[in-house]
PDB file of C-alpha atoms and ligand atoms in Angstrom:
ATOM      1  CA  MET K 254     -36.961  34.940 -26.224  1.00  0.00           C
ATOM      2  CA  GLY K 255     -37.284  37.375 -29.082  1.00  0.00           C
ATOM      3  CA  TYR K 256     -35.582  37.447 -32.453  1.00  0.00           C
ATOM      4  CA  GLY K 257     -35.927  39.888 -35.302  1.00  0.00           C
ATOM      5  CA  ARG K 258     -37.876  39.239 -38.471  1.00  0.00           C
ATOM      6  CA  GLU K 259     -34.687  38.617 -40.469  1.00  0.00           C
ATOM      7  CA  ILE K 260     -33.599  35.806 -38.182  1.00  0.00           C
ATOM      8  CA  TYR K 261     -37.036  34.171 -38.396  1.00  0.00           C
ATOM      9  CA  ASP K 262     -36.970  34.504 -42.187  1.00  0.00           C
ATOM     10  CA  ALA K 263     -33.543  32.877 -42.395  1.00  0.00           C
ATOM     11  CA  ALA K 264     -34.670  29.968 -40.187  1.00  0.00           C
ATOM     12  CA  GLU K 265     -37.926  29.518 -42.138  1.00  0.00           C
ATOM     13  CA  LYS K 266     -35.934  29.434 -45.345  1.00  0.00           C
ATOM     14  CA  ILE K 267     -33.802  26.592 -44.005  1.00  0.00           C
ATOM     15  CA  LEU K 268     -36.948  24.680 -42.977  1.00  0.00           C
ATOM     16  CA  ARG K 269     -38.510  25.219 -46.402  1.00  0.00           C
ATOM     17  CA  GLU K 270     -35.355  23.865 -47.986  1.00  0.00           C
ATOM     18  CA  ARG K 271     -35.457  20.811 -45.705  1.00  0.00           C
ATOM     19  CA  ARG K 272     -39.072  20.082 -46.653  1.00  0.00           C
ATOM     20  CA  ARG K 273     -38.288  20.473 -50.330  1.00  0.00           C
ATOM     21  CA  THR K 274     -35.342  18.057 -50.058  1.00  0.00           C
ATOM     22  CA  ALA K 275     -37.530  15.514 -48.241  1.00  0.00           C
ATOM     23  CA  GLU K 276     -40.237  15.789 -50.912  1.00  0.00           C
ATOM     24  CA  GLU K 277     -37.799  15.496 -53.793  1.00  0.00           C
ATOM     25  CA  ASP K 278     -36.311  12.458 -52.129  1.00  0.00           C
ATOM     26  CA  VAL K 279     -39.773  10.826 -51.947  1.00  0.00           C
ATOM     27  CA  GLU K 280     -40.265  11.405 -55.679  1.00  0.00           C
ATOM     28  CA  LYS K 281     -36.889   9.871 -56.434  1.00  0.00           C
ATOM     29  CA  ARG K 282     -37.586   6.776 -54.349  1.00  0.00           C
ATOM     30  CA  LYS K 283     -41.065   6.399 -55.858  1.00  0.00           C
ATOM     31  CA  ALA K 284     -39.655   6.625 -59.370  1.00  0.00           C
ATOM     32  CA  ALA K 285     -37.070   3.979 -58.516  1.00  0.00           C
ATOM     33  CA  PHE K 286     -39.829   1.754 -57.109  1.00  0.00           C
ATOM     34  CA  HIS K 287     -41.963   2.140 -60.238  1.00  0.00           C
ATOM     35  CA  LYS K 288     -39.009   1.362 -62.444  1.00  0.00           C
ATOM     36  CA  ARG K 289     -38.279  -1.771 -60.476  1.00  0.00           C
ATOM     37  CA  CYS K 290     -41.907  -2.777 -60.297  1.00  0.00           C
ATOM     38  CA  PRO K 291     -44.019  -1.384 -63.201  1.00  0.00           C
ATOM     39  CA  GLU K 292     -47.063  -3.283 -61.970  1.00  0.00           C
ATOM     40  CA  ALA K 293     -47.220  -0.942 -58.981  1.00  0.00           C
ATOM     41  CA  ARG K 294     -48.269   1.914 -61.233  1.00  0.00           C
ATOM     42  CA  ARG K 295     -51.304  -0.007 -62.460  1.00  0.00           C
ATOM     43  CA  ILE K 296     -52.351  -0.818 -58.887  1.00  0.00           C
ATOM     44  CA  GLU K 297     -51.914   2.807 -57.845  1.00  0.00           C
ATOM     45  CA  ARG K 298     -54.156   3.912 -60.726  1.00  0.00           C
ATOM     46  CA  GLU K 299     -56.788   1.405 -59.639  1.00  0.00           C
ATOM     47  CA  LEU K 300     -56.474   2.701 -56.094  1.00  0.00           C
ATOM     48  CA  SER K 301     -57.229   6.241 -57.188  1.00  0.00           C
ATOM     49  CA  SER K 302     -60.119   5.005 -59.297  1.00  0.00           C
ATOM     50  CA  THR K 303     -61.712   3.421 -56.213  1.00  0.00           C
ATOM     51  CA  ALA K 304     -61.821   6.876 -54.665  1.00  0.00           C
ATOM     52  CA  ILE K 305     -63.620   8.314 -57.709  1.00  0.00           C
ATOM     53  CA  ARG K 306     -66.059   5.389 -57.791  1.00  0.00           C
ATOM     54  CA  ALA K 307     -66.756   5.887 -54.087  1.00  0.00           C
ATOM     55  CA  ALA K 308     -67.682   9.514 -54.729  1.00  0.00           C
ATOM     56  CA  ARG K 309     -69.994   8.457 -57.579  1.00  0.00           C
ATOM     57  CA  ALA K 310     -71.607   5.797 -55.430  1.00  0.00           C
ATOM     58  CA  VAL K 311     -72.460   8.363 -52.778  1.00  0.00           C
ATOM     59  CA  LEU K 312     -73.988  10.679 -55.376  1.00  0.00           C
ATOM     60  CA  GLY K 313     -75.820   7.810 -57.096  1.00  0.00           C
ATOM     61  CA  GLY K 314     -77.842   7.098 -54.003  1.00  0.00           C
ATOM     62  CA  LYS K 315     -79.089   3.581 -54.751  1.00  0.00           C
ATOM     63  CA  ASP K 316     -77.274   0.773 -52.902  1.00  0.00           C
ATOM     64  CA  ALA K 317     -74.663   3.322 -51.914  1.00  0.00           C
ATOM     65  CA  ALA K 318     -73.873   1.631 -48.620  1.00  0.00           C
ATOM     66  CA  LEU K 319     -73.272  -1.745 -50.234  1.00  0.00           C
ATOM     67  CA  GLN K 320     -71.166  -0.259 -53.033  1.00  0.00           C
ATOM     68  CA  LEU K 321     -69.074   1.684 -50.550  1.00  0.00           C
ATOM     69  CA  ARG K 322     -68.451  -1.448 -48.499  1.00  0.00           C
ATOM     70  CA  ASN K 323     -67.280  -3.291 -51.617  1.00  0.00           C
ATOM     71  CA  LEU K 324     -65.085  -0.434 -52.690  1.00  0.00           C
ATOM     72  CA  LYS K 325     -63.540  -0.284 -49.224  1.00  0.00           C
ATOM     73  CA  THR K 326     -62.649  -3.970 -49.395  1.00  0.00           C
ATOM     74  CA  GLU K 327     -61.209  -3.498 -52.874  1.00  0.00           C
ATOM     75  CA  ASN K 328     -59.199  -0.484 -51.724  1.00  0.00           C
ATOM     76  CA  GLN K 329     -57.781  -2.398 -48.757  1.00  0.00           C
ATOM     77  CA  SER K 330     -56.724  -5.346 -50.865  1.00  0.00           C
ATOM     78  CA  LEU K 331     -55.044  -3.023 -53.410  1.00  0.00           C
ATOM     79  CA  GLN K 332     -53.192  -1.299 -50.590  1.00  0.00           C
ATOM     80  CA  ALA K 333     -52.074  -4.634 -49.209  1.00  0.00           C
ATOM     81  CA  GLU K 334     -50.892  -5.567 -52.687  1.00  0.00           C
ATOM     82  CA  ILE K 335     -48.828  -2.387 -52.985  1.00  0.00           C
ATOM     83  CA  ALA K 336     -47.361  -2.965 -49.524  1.00  0.00           C
ATOM     84  CA  ARG K 337     -46.400  -6.509 -50.507  1.00  0.00           C
ATOM     85  CA  LEU K 338     -44.673  -5.287 -53.677  1.00  0.00           C
ATOM     86  CA  GLN K 339     -42.830  -2.626 -51.700  1.00  0.00           C
ATOM     87  CA  ARG K 340     -41.631  -5.188 -49.172  1.00  0.00           C
ATOM     88  CA  GLU K 341     -40.514  -7.601 -51.855  1.00  0.00           C
ATOM     89  CA  THR K 342     -38.501  -4.983 -53.702  1.00  0.00           C
ATOM     90  CA  GLY K 343     -37.011  -3.390 -50.578  1.00  0.00           C
ATOM     91  CA  PHE K 344     -38.954  -0.124 -50.934  1.00  0.00           C
ATOM     92  CA  ASP K 345     -40.816  -0.518 -47.624  1.00  0.00           C
ATOM     93  CA  ASP K 346     -40.694   3.117 -46.739  1.00  0.00           C
ATOM     94  CA  LEU K 347     -41.793   5.546 -49.441  1.00  0.00           C
ATOM     95  CA  GLY K 348     -42.873   8.270 -47.047  1.00  0.00           C
ATOM     96  CA  PRO K 349     -40.969  11.560 -46.617  1.00  0.00           C
ATOM     97  CA  ARG K 350     -37.901  11.400 -44.383  1.00  0.00           C
ATOM     98  CA  TYR K 351     -37.950  14.691 -42.525  1.00  0.00           C
ATOM     99  CA  ARG K 352     -34.938  15.935 -40.601  1.00  0.00           C
ATOM    100  CA  CYS K 353     -37.233  16.477 -37.636  1.00  0.00           C
ATOM    101  CA  SER K 354     -39.918  13.843 -37.358  1.00  0.00           C
ATOM    102  CA  ARG K 355     -41.719  15.730 -34.585  1.00  0.00           C
ATOM    103  CA  CYS K 356     -42.700  18.748 -36.661  1.00  0.00           C
ATOM    104  CA  ARG K 357     -42.085  17.285 -40.129  1.00  0.00           C
ATOM    105  CA  ASP K 358     -39.748  20.226 -40.752  1.00  0.00           C
ATOM    106  CA  THR K 359     -42.503  22.787 -40.356  1.00  0.00           C
ATOM    107  CA  GLY K 360     -41.039  24.214 -37.124  1.00  0.00           C
ATOM    108  CA  TYR K 361     -44.274  23.850 -35.155  1.00  0.00           C
ATOM    109  CA  VAL K 362     -46.031  21.049 -33.287  1.00  0.00           C
ATOM    110  CA  ASP K 363     -49.609  21.681 -32.156  1.00  0.00           C
ATOM    111  CA  GLY K 364     -49.110  25.405 -32.604  1.00  0.00           C
ATOM    112  CA  LYS K 365     -45.995  25.428 -30.412  1.00  0.00           C
ATOM    113  CA  MET K 366     -42.493  26.106 -31.659  1.00  0.00           C
ATOM    114  CA  CYS K 367     -40.517  22.911 -32.164  1.00  0.00           C
ATOM    115  CA  GLY K 368     -37.023  22.435 -30.680  1.00  0.00           C
ATOM    116  CA  CYS K 369     -35.505  22.276 -34.167  1.00  0.00           C
ATOM    117  CA  LEU K 370     -36.733  25.783 -35.025  1.00  0.00           C
ATOM    118  CA  LYS K 371     -35.478  27.092 -31.675  1.00  0.00           C
ATOM    119  CA  ASP K 372     -32.059  25.608 -32.496  1.00  0.00           C
ATOM    120  CA  LEU K 373     -32.078  27.197 -35.938  1.00  0.00           C
ATOM    121  CA  LEU K 374     -32.961  30.629 -34.541  1.00  0.00           C
ATOM    122  CA  ARG K 375     -30.199  30.387 -31.971  1.00  0.00           C
ATOM    123  CA  GLU K 376     -27.619  29.243 -34.536  1.00  0.00           C
ATOM    124  CA  GLU K 377     -28.594  32.035 -36.886  1.00  0.00           C
ATOM    125  CA  SER K 378     -28.298  34.622 -34.138  1.00  0.00           C
ATOM    126  CA  TYR K 379     -24.800  33.331 -33.181  1.00  0.00           C
ATOM    127  CA  ARG K 380     -23.789  33.262 -36.820  1.00  0.00           C
ATOM    128  CA  ARG K 381     -24.724  36.922 -37.163  1.00  0.00           C
ATOM    129  CA  LEU K 382     -22.850  37.898 -34.016  1.00  0.00           C
ATOM    130  CA  ASN K 383     -19.758  36.021 -35.201  1.00  0.00           C
ATOM    131  CA  GLU K 384     -20.029  37.189 -38.781  1.00  0.00           C
ATOM    132  CA  LEU K 385     -17.039  39.505 -38.791  1.00  0.00           C
ATOM    133  CA  THR K 386     -14.751  37.311 -36.734  1.00  0.00           C
ATOM    134  CA  PRO K 387     -11.826  35.653 -38.530  1.00  0.00           C
ATOM    135  CA  LEU K 388     -12.411  32.460 -36.575  1.00  0.00           C
ATOM    136  CA  SER K 389     -10.694  30.142 -39.011  1.00  0.00           C
ATOM    137  CA  LEU K 390      -7.420  32.067 -38.953  1.00  0.00           C
ATOM    138  CA  SER K 391      -6.602  31.394 -35.329  1.00  0.00           C
ATOM    139  CA  THR K 392      -5.792  27.849 -34.358  1.00  0.00           C
ATOM    140  CA  PHE K 393      -3.545  26.350 -31.709  1.00  0.00           C
ATOM    141  CA  GLU K 394      -1.275  25.066 -34.482  1.00  0.00           C
ATOM    142  CA  SER K 395      -0.697  28.559 -35.826  1.00  0.00           C
ATOM    143  CA  PHE K 396       0.220  29.931 -32.379  1.00  0.00           C
ATOM    144  CA  SER K 397       3.991  30.321 -32.430  1.00  0.00           C
ATOM    145  CA  LEU K 398       6.001  30.247 -29.188  1.00  0.00           C
ATOM    146  CA  GLY K 399       8.973  31.553 -31.191  1.00  0.00           C
ATOM    147  CA  TYR K 400       7.831  35.135 -30.535  1.00  0.00           C
ATOM    148  CA  TYR K 401       8.357  34.776 -26.788  1.00  0.00           C
ATOM    149  CA  SER K 402      11.819  35.199 -25.309  1.00  0.00           C
ATOM    150  CA  ASP K 403      13.530  32.145 -23.852  1.00  0.00           C
ATOM    151  CA  GLU K 404      16.037  34.324 -22.025  1.00  0.00           C
ATOM    152  CA  ASN K 405      17.113  32.728 -18.768  1.00  0.00           C
ATOM    153  CA  LEU K 406      15.654  34.705 -15.862  1.00  0.00           C
ATOM    154  CA  GLY K 407      17.361  32.817 -13.053  1.00  0.00           C
ATOM    155  CA  ASP K 408      14.854  31.129 -10.800  1.00  0.00           C
ATOM    156  CA  ARG K 409      11.900  32.627 -12.724  1.00  0.00           C
ATOM    157  CA  PRO K 410      10.507  30.848 -15.775  1.00  0.00           C
ATOM    158  CA  SER K 411      11.242  32.514 -19.140  1.00  0.00           C
ATOM    159  CA  ASP K 412       8.448  34.172 -21.106  1.00  0.00           C
ATOM    160  CA  ARG K 413       8.413  31.239 -23.485  1.00  0.00           C
ATOM    161  CA  GLU K 414       8.077  28.734 -20.638  1.00  0.00           C
ATOM    162  CA  LEU K 415       5.193  30.699 -19.156  1.00  0.00           C
ATOM    163  CA  MET K 416       3.461  30.986 -22.506  1.00  0.00           C
ATOM    164  CA  ARG K 417       4.016  27.296 -23.211  1.00  0.00           C
ATOM    165  CA  ASP K 418       2.139  26.543 -19.982  1.00  0.00           C
ATOM    166  CA  HIS K 419      -0.674  28.906 -21.006  1.00  0.00           C
ATOM    167  CA  LEU K 420      -0.881  27.332 -24.434  1.00  0.00           C
ATOM    168  CA  ARG K 421      -1.044  23.862 -22.884  1.00  0.00           C
ATOM    169  CA  TYR K 422      -3.769  25.005 -20.533  1.00  0.00           C
ATOM    170  CA  CYS K 423      -5.835  26.504 -23.356  1.00  0.00           C
ATOM    171  CA  VAL K 424      -5.448  23.418 -25.564  1.00  0.00           C
ATOM    172  CA  ASP K 425      -6.621  21.313 -22.651  1.00  0.00           C
ATOM    173  CA  TYR K 426      -9.471  23.730 -21.870  1.00  0.00           C
ATOM    174  CA  ALA K 427     -10.710  23.574 -25.465  1.00  0.00           C
ATOM    175  CA  GLY K 428     -10.213  19.812 -25.698  1.00  0.00           C
ATOM    176  CA  HIS K 429     -12.314  19.198 -22.591  1.00  0.00           C
ATOM    177  CA  PHE K 430     -14.694  22.098 -23.030  1.00  0.00           C
ATOM    178  CA  THR K 431     -18.152  21.633 -21.523  1.00  0.00           C
ATOM    179  CA  THR K 432     -20.761  24.110 -20.365  1.00  0.00           C
ATOM    180  CA  CYS K 433     -19.296  23.611 -16.867  1.00  0.00           C
ATOM    181  CA  SER K 434     -15.800  24.767 -17.874  1.00  0.00           C
ATOM    182  CA  PRO K 435     -14.324  27.566 -15.752  1.00  0.00           C
ATOM    183  CA  ASN K 436     -14.355  31.251 -16.695  1.00  0.00           C
ATOM    184  CA  LEU K 437     -11.064  32.671 -17.895  1.00  0.00           C
ATOM    185  CA  ILE K 438      -9.649  36.146 -17.964  1.00  0.00           C
ATOM    186  CA  MET K 439      -6.637  36.694 -20.188  1.00  0.00           C
ATOM    187  CA  THR K 440      -4.692  39.793 -19.232  1.00  0.00           C
ATOM    188  CA  GLY K 441      -1.537  41.430 -20.571  1.00  0.00           C
ATOM    189  CA  SER K 442      -0.640  44.227 -22.945  1.00  0.00           C
ATOM    190  CA  THR K 443      -1.553  44.444 -26.630  1.00  0.00           C
ATOM    191  CA  GLY K 444      -0.240  41.976 -29.168  1.00  0.00           C
ATOM    192  CA  LEU K 445       0.662  39.076 -26.882  1.00  0.00           C
ATOM    193  CA  GLY K 446      -1.695  36.496 -28.382  1.00  0.00           C
ATOM    194  CA  LYS K 447      -4.765  36.767 -26.143  1.00  0.00           C
ATOM    195  CA  THR K 448      -7.181  37.086 -29.045  1.00  0.00           C
ATOM    196  CA  HIS K 449      -5.413  34.320 -30.932  1.00  0.00           C
ATOM    197  CA  LEU K 450      -5.763  31.808 -28.092  1.00  0.00           C
ATOM    198  CA  SER K 451      -9.340  32.777 -27.268  1.00  0.00           C
ATOM    199  CA  LEU K 452     -10.305  32.361 -30.935  1.00  0.00           C
ATOM    200  CA  ALA K 453      -8.553  28.995 -31.046  1.00  0.00           C
ATOM    201  CA  ILE K 454     -10.674  27.900 -28.063  1.00  0.00           C
ATOM    202  CA  ALA K 455     -13.807  29.244 -29.806  1.00  0.00           C
ATOM    203  CA  ASN K 456     -12.955  27.272 -32.937  1.00  0.00           C
ATOM    204  CA  GLU K 457     -12.658  23.989 -31.102  1.00  0.00           C
ATOM    205  CA  ALA K 458     -15.792  24.534 -29.061  1.00  0.00           C
ATOM    206  CA  ILE K 459     -17.753  25.355 -32.232  1.00  0.00           C
ATOM    207  CA  GLN K 460     -16.449  22.210 -33.872  1.00  0.00           C
ATOM    208  CA  LYS K 461     -17.704  20.211 -30.906  1.00  0.00           C
ATOM    209  CA  GLY K 462     -21.142  21.648 -31.559  1.00  0.00           C
ATOM    210  CA  PHE K 463     -21.304  24.217 -28.754  1.00  0.00           C
ATOM    211  CA  GLY K 464     -23.020  27.559 -29.292  1.00  0.00           C
ATOM    212  CA  VAL K 465     -20.192  30.074 -29.129  1.00  0.00           C
ATOM    213  CA  VAL K 466     -20.475  33.820 -29.425  1.00  0.00           C
ATOM    214  CA  TYR K 467     -17.346  35.844 -29.982  1.00  0.00           C
ATOM    215  CA  CYS K 468     -17.699  39.569 -29.530  1.00  0.00           C
ATOM    216  CA  SER K 469     -15.384  42.490 -28.962  1.00  0.00           C
ATOM    217  CA  ALA K 470     -16.445  44.656 -26.037  1.00  0.00           C
ATOM    218  CA  GLY K 471     -16.963  47.548 -28.476  1.00  0.00           C
ATOM    219  CA  SER K 472     -19.317  45.710 -30.782  1.00  0.00           C
ATOM    220  CA  LEU K 473     -21.114  44.094 -27.846  1.00  0.00           C
ATOM    221  CA  VAL K 474     -21.888  47.494 -26.383  1.00  0.00           C
ATOM    222  CA  SER K 475     -23.008  49.002 -29.675  1.00  0.00           C
ATOM    223  CA  LYS K 476     -25.237  46.024 -30.462  1.00  0.00           C
ATOM    224  CA  LEU K 477     -26.827  46.169 -27.020  1.00  0.00           C
ATOM    225  CA  GLU K 478     -27.244  49.921 -27.342  1.00  0.00           C
ATOM    226  CA  ASN K 479     -29.004  49.551 -30.686  1.00  0.00           C
ATOM    227  CA  GLU K 480     -31.247  46.898 -29.238  1.00  0.00           C
ATOM    228  CA  HIS K 481     -31.902  48.829 -26.034  1.00  0.00           C
ATOM    229  CA  PHE K 482     -32.759  52.083 -27.775  1.00  0.00           C
ATOM    230  CA  GLY K 483     -34.744  50.310 -30.476  1.00  0.00           C
ATOM    231  CA  ARG K 484     -32.523  51.512 -33.332  1.00  0.00           C
ATOM    232  CA  CYS K 485     -32.674  48.167 -35.094  1.00  0.00           C
ATOM    233  CA  ALA K 486     -34.729  45.003 -35.147  1.00  0.00           C
ATOM    234  CA  ASN K 487     -34.407  42.905 -32.038  1.00  0.00           C
ATOM    235  CA  ASP K 488     -32.003  40.170 -33.076  1.00  0.00           C
ATOM    236  CA  GLY K 489     -32.029  38.503 -29.672  1.00  0.00           C
ATOM    237  CA  THR K 490     -28.534  39.868 -29.025  1.00  0.00           C
ATOM    238  CA  SER K 491     -28.761  40.080 -25.258  1.00  0.00           C
ATOM    239  CA  ASP K 492     -30.472  36.719 -25.139  1.00  0.00           C
ATOM    240  CA  SER K 493     -27.684  35.121 -27.180  1.00  0.00           C
ATOM    241  CA  LEU K 494     -24.979  36.808 -25.137  1.00  0.00           C
ATOM    242  CA  GLN K 495     -26.528  35.591 -21.913  1.00  0.00           C
ATOM    243  CA  ASN K 496     -27.414  32.084 -22.973  1.00  0.00           C
ATOM    244  CA  CYS K 497     -24.757  30.865 -25.407  1.00  0.00           C
ATOM    245  CA  ASP K 498     -22.613  27.944 -24.215  1.00  0.00           C
ATOM    246  CA  LEU K 499     -19.442  30.020 -24.353  1.00  0.00           C
ATOM    247  CA  LEU K 500     -19.134  33.788 -24.607  1.00  0.00           C
ATOM    248  CA  ILE K 501     -15.801  35.260 -25.595  1.00  0.00           C
ATOM    249  CA  LEU K 502     -15.627  38.908 -24.739  1.00  0.00           C
ATOM    250  CA  ASP K 503     -12.575  40.304 -26.445  1.00  0.00           C
ATOM    251  CA  ASP K 504     -10.686  43.519 -25.715  1.00  0.00           C
ATOM    252  CA  LEU K 505     -12.562  44.557 -22.622  1.00  0.00           C
ATOM    253  CA  GLY K 506     -11.726  48.201 -21.931  1.00  0.00           C
ATOM    254  CA  THR K 507     -11.472  49.329 -25.568  1.00  0.00           C
ATOM    255  CA  GLU K 508     -15.197  50.086 -25.858  1.00  0.00           C
ATOM    256  CA  TYR K 509     -16.572  53.615 -25.682  1.00  0.00           C
ATOM    257  CA  LYS K 510     -17.105  54.254 -21.967  1.00  0.00           C
ATOM    258  CA  SER K 511     -20.460  55.364 -20.685  1.00  0.00           C
ATOM    259  CA  SER K 512     -22.699  54.444 -17.831  1.00  0.00           C
ATOM    260  CA  PHE K 513     -24.690  52.352 -20.309  1.00  0.00           C
ATOM    261  CA  SER K 514     -21.609  50.416 -21.459  1.00  0.00           C
ATOM    262  CA  SER K 515     -20.312  49.574 -17.995  1.00  0.00           C
ATOM    263  CA  SER K 516     -23.683  48.468 -16.723  1.00  0.00           C
ATOM    264  CA  ALA K 517     -24.357  46.452 -19.908  1.00  0.00           C
ATOM    265  CA  ILE K 518     -21.047  44.621 -19.526  1.00  0.00           C
ATOM    266  CA  TYR K 519     -21.520  44.079 -15.810  1.00  0.00           C
ATOM    267  CA  ASN K 520     -24.973  42.748 -16.497  1.00  0.00           C
ATOM    268  CA  ILE K 521     -23.879  40.195 -19.102  1.00  0.00           C
ATOM    269  CA  VAL K 522     -20.972  38.996 -16.959  1.00  0.00           C
ATOM    270  CA  ASN K 523     -23.171  38.781 -13.892  1.00  0.00           C
ATOM    271  CA  VAL K 524     -26.068  36.959 -15.542  1.00  0.00           C
ATOM    272  CA  ARG K 525     -23.686  34.395 -16.985  1.00  0.00           C
ATOM    273  CA  LEU K 526     -22.165  33.828 -13.551  1.00  0.00           C
ATOM    274  CA  LEU K 527     -25.637  33.262 -12.127  1.00  0.00           C
ATOM    275  CA  LEU K 528     -26.517  30.905 -14.980  1.00  0.00           C
ATOM    276  CA  LYS K 529     -23.123  29.184 -14.494  1.00  0.00           C
ATOM    277  CA  LYS K 530     -22.192  29.555 -18.152  1.00  0.00           C
ATOM    278  CA  PRO K 531     -18.521  29.938 -19.034  1.00  0.00           C
ATOM    279  CA  THR K 532     -17.124  33.229 -20.306  1.00  0.00           C
ATOM    280  CA  ILE K 533     -13.654  34.119 -21.530  1.00  0.00           C
ATOM    281  CA  ILE K 534     -12.609  37.752 -21.257  1.00  0.00           C
ATOM    282  CA  SER K 535      -9.473  39.205 -22.749  1.00  0.00           C
ATOM    283  CA  THR K 536      -8.244  42.626 -21.723  1.00  0.00           C
ATOM    284  CA  ASN K 537      -5.235  44.924 -21.654  1.00  0.00           C
ATOM    285  CA  LEU K 538      -6.481  46.375 -18.383  1.00  0.00           C
ATOM    286  CA  THR K 539      -4.899  45.627 -15.044  1.00  0.00           C
ATOM    287  CA  MET K 540      -7.166  44.684 -12.151  1.00  0.00           C
ATOM    288  CA  LYS K 541      -6.606  48.161 -10.709  1.00  0.00           C
ATOM    289  CA  GLU K 542      -7.764  49.799 -13.943  1.00  0.00           C
ATOM    290  CA  MET K 543     -10.773  47.511 -14.004  1.00  0.00           C
ATOM    291  CA  VAL K 544     -11.841  48.791 -10.601  1.00  0.00           C
ATOM    292  CA  GLU K 545     -11.420  52.378 -11.822  1.00  0.00           C
ATOM    293  CA  ILE K 546     -13.276  51.965 -15.105  1.00  0.00           C
ATOM    294  CA  TYR K 547     -16.074  49.633 -14.063  1.00  0.00           C
ATOM    295  CA  SER K 548     -16.526  49.185 -10.358  1.00  0.00           C
ATOM    296  CA  GLU K 549     -15.077  47.499  -7.333  1.00  0.00           C
ATOM    297  CA  ARG K 550     -18.061  45.168  -7.496  1.00  0.00           C
ATOM    298  CA  PHE K 551     -17.303  44.168 -11.111  1.00  0.00           C
ATOM    299  CA  ALA K 552     -13.590  43.617 -10.462  1.00  0.00           C
ATOM    300  CA  SER K 553     -14.266  41.529  -7.387  1.00  0.00           C
ATOM    301  CA  ARG K 554     -16.749  39.369  -9.322  1.00  0.00           C
ATOM    302  CA  ILE K 555     -14.002  38.730 -11.881  1.00  0.00           C
ATOM    303  CA  ILE K 556     -11.301  38.040  -9.309  1.00  0.00           C
ATOM    304  CA  GLY K 557     -13.563  35.667  -7.412  1.00  0.00           C
ATOM    305  CA  SER K 558     -14.958  33.705 -10.339  1.00  0.00           C
ATOM    306  CA  TYR K 559     -12.420  33.790 -13.175  1.00  0.00           C
ATOM    307  CA  ARG K 560      -9.148  31.974 -13.609  1.00  0.00           C
ATOM    308  CA  ARG K 561      -6.537  34.510 -14.584  1.00  0.00           C
ATOM    309  CA  ILE K 562      -4.005  33.899 -17.342  1.00  0.00           C
ATOM    310  CA  VAL K 563      -1.317  36.558 -17.546  1.00  0.00           C
ATOM    311  CA  PHE K 564       0.237  36.953 -20.998  1.00  0.00           C
ATOM    312  CA  VAL K 565       3.860  38.105 -21.147  1.00  0.00           C
ATOM    313  CA  GLY K 566       6.368  39.097 -23.807  1.00  0.00           C
ATOM    314  CA  ARG K 567       6.796  41.744 -26.502  1.00  0.00           C
ATOM    315  CA  ASP K 568       4.116  42.880 -28.951  1.00  0.00           C
ATOM    316  CA  ILE K 569       4.002  40.179 -31.657  1.00  0.00           C
ATOM    317  CA  ARG K 570       2.508  42.449 -34.299  1.00  0.00           C
ATOM    318  CA  GLN K 571       5.411  44.845 -33.796  1.00  0.00           C
ATOM    319  CA  GLN K 572       7.920  41.986 -34.010  1.00  0.00           C
ATOM    320  CA  LYS K 573       6.334  40.862 -37.286  1.00  0.00           C
ATOM    321  CA  ARG K 574       6.539  44.402 -38.673  1.00  0.00           C
ATOM    322  CA  MET K 575      10.218  44.617 -37.719  1.00  0.00           C
ATOM    323  CA  GLN K 576      10.900  41.249 -39.365  1.00  0.00           C
ATOM    324  CA  ARG K 577       9.280  42.428 -42.579  1.00  0.00           C
ATOM    325  CA  ALA K 578      11.238  45.686 -42.508  1.00  0.00           C
ATOM    326  CA  ASN K 579      14.590  43.881 -42.162  1.00  0.00           C
TER     327      ASN K 579
HETATM  328 ZN1   ZN F  99     -38.983  20.098 -35.438  1.00  0.00          ZN
END
């Protein structure tokens, strides 16, 4: 897996900060221990003097072995004394408390990258992909069913009834989200709340600690293009898109169409199906248009492996504009 220099730098900075916090915390606890137990300072000074005397003994030559043995015994008894004082005053542990005890917040264990650094790199890459998304604005609570008509349609459910079912389904989907959740495709014309509900799902999944990437089809294609043609540092975009716990691909069909874009999108969707990782797609396209724009193969993958949610009603943005005008 490859990330760009900037992502590594950001992760290293976080690790540096973690080490600094751990070290400062040690100093604070030591100071508190010394305040509680001033005698400890004297013993610690004696301890460091044994080290200096040991060095002298070695240089002095005569009886060095005997002197060193004595100093070792003295050192051990001083250490035991310190340990006793620590125990008695409740300062047993004065060592650094690292966030990750395996790598001591350095990011590497025996020259190999530690899991904590891998997590940081992944989080940073997701954060960058999600940077421009107004995630916090879209919640289930702010989704209003009032914009959908409750006109009686005889034996058919009203728009509002249909949308209430969809809302319930999405709330439940988010509430029980796991990496085994089904794929969803939200279809319907512009302004019916597809983005709102997919963002609300993203929000909840993020809060549960899942790695979520939210991307419009347009920005996904341009990011992959930049990466593919080497126009910018490799930020691990395709890796993140393929491997995140939940990918939300918004506004499929609005991206600039080219053979690169359709194969890039097919590829991401296909790899995620193979890896069995959930994806949510929202689109204004009908299934027929999807066959025309992408391919029969792409559309049949979607039909076979995605649960379809059809949004109904009248453009909410337009309704809001009309309300403001009146
Ligand atoms: Zn670690």
